[in-house]
CSV table of C-alpha atoms in Angstrom, one decimal:
chain,number,residue,atom,x,y,z
A,26,MET,CA,0.0,0.0,0.0
A,27,SER,CA,1.4,3.4,-0.9
A,28,GLN,CA,1.9,6.0,1.8
A,29,ALA,CA,-0.3,8.4,-0.1
A,30,HIS,CA,-3.2,5.9,-0.1
A,31,LYS,CA,-2.6,5.1,3.6
A,32,ASP,CA,-2.6,8.9,4.4
A,33,ALA,CA,-5.8,9.4,2.4
A,34,ILE,CA,-7.7,6.7,4.3
A,35,LEU,CA,-6.4,8.0,7.7
A,36,THR,CA,-7.7,11.5,7.0
A,37,ILE,CA,-11.2,10.4,6.2
A,38,ALA,CA,-13.6,11.8,8.9
A,39,LYS,CA,-16.1,9.7,10.7
A,40,PRO,CA,-19.0,9.0,8.2
A,41,THR,CA,-22.4,10.5,8.9
A,42,THR,CA,-24.2,9.0,5.9
A,43,LYS,CA,-24.3,5.6,4.1
A,44,VAL,CA,-22.6,7.1,1.1
A,45,GLN,CA,-19.7,8.3,3.2
A,46,LEU,CA,-19.5,5.0,4.9
A,47,GLN,CA,-19.4,3.1,1.5
A,48,ARG,CA,-16.6,5.4,0.3
A,49,PHE,CA,-14.6,4.7,3.4
A,50,LEU,CA,-15.2,0.9,3.2
A,51,GLY,CA,-14.4,1.0,-0.5
A,52,SER,CA,-11.0,2.7,0.2
A,53,VAL,CA,-10.2,0.2,2.9
A,54,GLU,CA,-11.3,-2.9,1.1
A,55,TRP,CA,-9.4,-1.9,-2.1
A,56,SER,CA,-6.3,-2.6,0.0
A,57,ASN,CA,-7.6,-5.6,2.0
A,58,ARG,CA,-4.7,-7.9,1.1
A,59,TYR,CA,-2.5,-5.8,3.5
A,60,PHE,CA,-4.6,-6.4,6.6
A,61,PRO,CA,-5.2,-9.6,8.5
A,62,HIS,CA,-8.8,-10.1,9.8
A,63,LEU,CA,-10.1,-7.0,8.1
A,64,ALA,CA,-13.6,-8.5,7.6
A,65,LYS,CA,-13.9,-9.1,11.4
A,66,ILE,CA,-12.8,-5.6,12.2
A,67,VAL,CA,-15.1,-3.8,9.8
A,68,ALA,CA,-18.1,-6.1,10.4
A,69,PRO,CA,-20.0,-3.5,12.5
A,70,LEU,CA,-19.5,-1.0,9.7
A,71,THR,CA,-20.6,-3.3,6.9
A,72,ASN,CA,-23.8,-4.1,8.9
A,73,LEU,CA,-24.9,-0.5,8.1
A,74,VAL,CA,-24.6,-0.9,4.4
A,75,GLY,CA,-27.5,-2.0,2.2
A,76,ASP,CA,-31.1,-2.0,3.5
A,77,ALA,CA,-30.1,-1.7,7.2
A,78,PRO,CA,-31.3,1.5,9.0
A,79,TRP,CA,-28.6,4.0,9.7
A,80,THR,CA,-27.9,3.8,13.5
A,81,TRP,CA,-24.3,4.8,14.2
A,82,SER,CA,-23.4,3.6,17.8
A,83,ALA,CA,-20.3,2.9,20.0
A,84,ALA,CA,-19.7,-0.4,18.1
A,85,GLN,CA,-19.3,1.5,14.8
A,86,ASP,CA,-17.1,4.1,16.5
A,87,ILE,CA,-14.8,1.4,17.8
A,88,ALA,CA,-14.7,-0.4,14.4
A,89,PHE,CA,-14.0,2.8,12.6
A,90,GLU,CA,-11.1,3.7,14.9
A,91,GLU,CA,-9.8,0.2,15.0
A,92,THR,CA,-9.8,0.1,11.1
A,93,LYS,CA,-7.8,3.3,11.0
A,94,LYS,CA,-5.4,1.9,13.6
A,95,VAL,CA,-4.8,-1.3,11.6
A,96,ILE,CA,-4.2,0.7,8.5
A,97,ASP,CA,-1.7,3.0,10.3
A,98,ASP,CA,0.1,0.0,11.7
A,99,ALA,CA,0.1,-2.0,8.5
A,100,ARG,CA,3.3,-3.8,7.7
A,101,GLN,CA,4.6,-3.7,4.2
A,102,LEU,CA,4.1,-6.9,2.2
A,103,THR,CA,7.1,-8.7,0.9
A,104,VAL,CA,7.5,-10.5,-2.4
A,105,ILE,CA,8.5,-14.2,-2.9
A,106,SER,CA,11.7,-14.5,-4.8
A,107,GLN,CA,12.2,-17.8,-6.6
A,108,GLU,CA,16.0,-17.5,-6.2
A,109,GLU,CA,15.7,-17.3,-2.4
A,110,LEU,CA,13.4,-20.3,-1.9
A,111,ALA,CA,14.8,-23.3,-0.1
A,112,PRO,CA,15.3,-26.4,-2.2
A,113,ARG,CA,12.2,-28.7,-2.7
A,114,ASP,CA,12.0,-31.7,-0.4
A,115,THR,CA,13.8,-29.9,2.4
A,116,ASP,CA,12.4,-29.5,5.9
A,117,LEU,CA,12.8,-26.6,8.2
A,118,ILE,CA,13.2,-26.7,12.0
A,119,HIS,CA,9.8,-26.3,13.7
A,120,TRP,CA,9.5,-24.5,17.0
A,121,SER,CA,6.4,-24.5,19.2
A,122,ALA,CA,7.4,-21.2,20.7
A,123,PRO,CA,9.5,-18.3,19.5
A,124,PRO,CA,13.2,-19.3,19.6
A,125,THR,CA,15.5,-17.6,22.0
A,126,GLU,CA,18.5,-18.0,19.6
A,127,PRO,CA,18.8,-17.6,15.9
A,128,VAL,CA,17.4,-20.6,14.0
A,129,THR,CA,19.5,-22.3,11.3
A,130,ASN,CA,17.7,-24.7,9.0
A,131,PRO,CA,19.5,-27.7,7.5
A,132,SER,CA,19.1,-26.1,4.0
A,133,LEU,CA,19.7,-22.4,3.1
A,134,GLY,CA,16.7,-20.6,1.8
A,135,LYS,CA,13.3,-19.3,2.7
A,136,TYR,CA,10.0,-21.1,3.0
A,137,ILE,CA,6.4,-20.2,2.3
A,138,PHE,CA,3.9,-20.6,5.2
A,139,LEU,CA,0.1,-20.5,5.1
A,140,GLN,CA,-1.6,-19.3,8.3
A,141,CYS,CA,-5.3,-20.0,8.2
A,142,ASP,CA,-8.2,-19.5,10.6
A,143,THR,CA,-11.2,-17.6,9.4
A,144,SER,CA,-8.9,-15.5,7.3
A,145,ALA,CA,-5.7,-16.6,5.4
A,146,CYS,CA,-2.2,-15.2,5.4
A,147,VAL,CA,0.7,-16.3,3.2
A,148,THR,CA,4.0,-15.5,4.8
A,149,TYR,CA,7.6,-15.9,3.5
A,150,GLY,CA,10.8,-16.3,5.5
A,151,GLU,CA,13.5,-18.6,7.0
A,152,ASN,CA,11.1,-19.7,9.8
A,153,TRP,CA,7.6,-19.1,11.0
A,154,TRP,CA,8.7,-16.6,13.6
A,155,ASN,CA,10.5,-14.1,11.3
A,156,ALA,CA,8.4,-14.6,8.1
A,157,LEU,CA,6.9,-11.5,6.5
A,158,PRO,CA,3.4,-11.3,5.1
A,159,VAL,CA,3.0,-11.7,1.4
A,160,TYR,CA,-0.8,-11.6,1.2
A,161,HIS,CA,-3.9,-11.5,3.5
A,162,HIS,CA,-7.4,-12.8,2.7
A,163,SER,CA,-10.3,-11.8,4.8
A,164,ARG,CA,-14.0,-11.3,4.3
A,165,LYS,CA,-17.3,-11.5,6.2
A,166,LEU,CA,-18.9,-14.9,6.3
A,167,THR,CA,-22.5,-15.5,5.2
A,168,ASN,CA,-25.0,-16.8,7.7
A,169,THR,CA,-24.7,-20.3,6.3
A,170,GLN,CA,-20.9,-20.2,6.4
A,171,LEU,CA,-21.0,-19.2,10.1
A,172,SER,CA,-22.3,-22.6,10.9
A,173,TYR,CA,-19.5,-24.4,9.1
A,174,PRO,CA,-17.0,-26.4,11.3
A,175,THR,CA,-13.6,-24.6,11.7
A,176,HIS,CA,-11.7,-26.8,9.3
A,177,LYS,CA,-14.3,-26.1,6.5
A,178,ILE,CA,-13.9,-22.3,7.1
A,179,GLU,CA,-10.2,-22.7,6.9
A,180,LEU,CA,-10.5,-24.6,3.6
A,181,LEU,CA,-12.9,-22.0,2.3
A,182,ALA,CA,-10.3,-19.2,3.0
A,183,ILE,CA,-7.6,-21.2,1.2
A,184,PHE,CA,-10.0,-21.9,-1.8
A,185,GLU,CA,-11.1,-18.3,-2.1
A,186,GLU,CA,-7.6,-17.1,-2.0
A,187,ARG,CA,-6.5,-19.5,-4.7
A,188,ILE,CA,-9.5,-18.4,-6.9
A,189,LYS,CA,-8.4,-14.8,-6.3
A,190,GLN,CA,-4.9,-15.6,-7.4
A,191,CYS,CA,-6.1,-17.4,-10.5
A,192,ASN,CA,-8.3,-14.5,-11.5
A,193,SER,CA,-5.5,-12.0,-10.9
A,194,GLN,CA,-3.1,-14.1,-13.1
A,195,ALA,CA,-5.8,-14.5,-15.8
A,196,LYS,CA,-6.2,-10.7,-16.0
A,197,LYS,CA,-2.4,-10.3,-16.4
A,198,ASP,CA,-2.3,-12.9,-19.1
A,199,TYR,CA,-5.2,-11.3,-20.9
């Protein structure tokens, strides 16, 4: 996300109409790949869009400020470099807690990690603890999807992210 786009979002005043709220959400969601759990954070705001009556409350105030805080704190995404990847069929050292000393894997190179809960995040680094984000995927679940078991929600996040990547690649190829 460019600093100019970030600054533009941070200067938006608290919305007083649905149109202003839609503009704010559009600006934020245009950059959703930079923010983990964005759909959960903006849920009180998206509840006011559509046919819902306009009733701005403390929940919307909190969501609005939290959204701006997340944008202000956003880490820059990194790019996966084919030359830096660890060789195929190599394993990295797994730690159940952050290591207290530098970790050295048996093979030099970086690995790709997929963190998945109700959102998905692809990270890239020498180990889980120092990996940088490459991409985030987050959206509000439908009422039906809210009843899915956890593993199906995780698979849905992976599936939707893969579809997004394929569509993005198809646009580039076109």
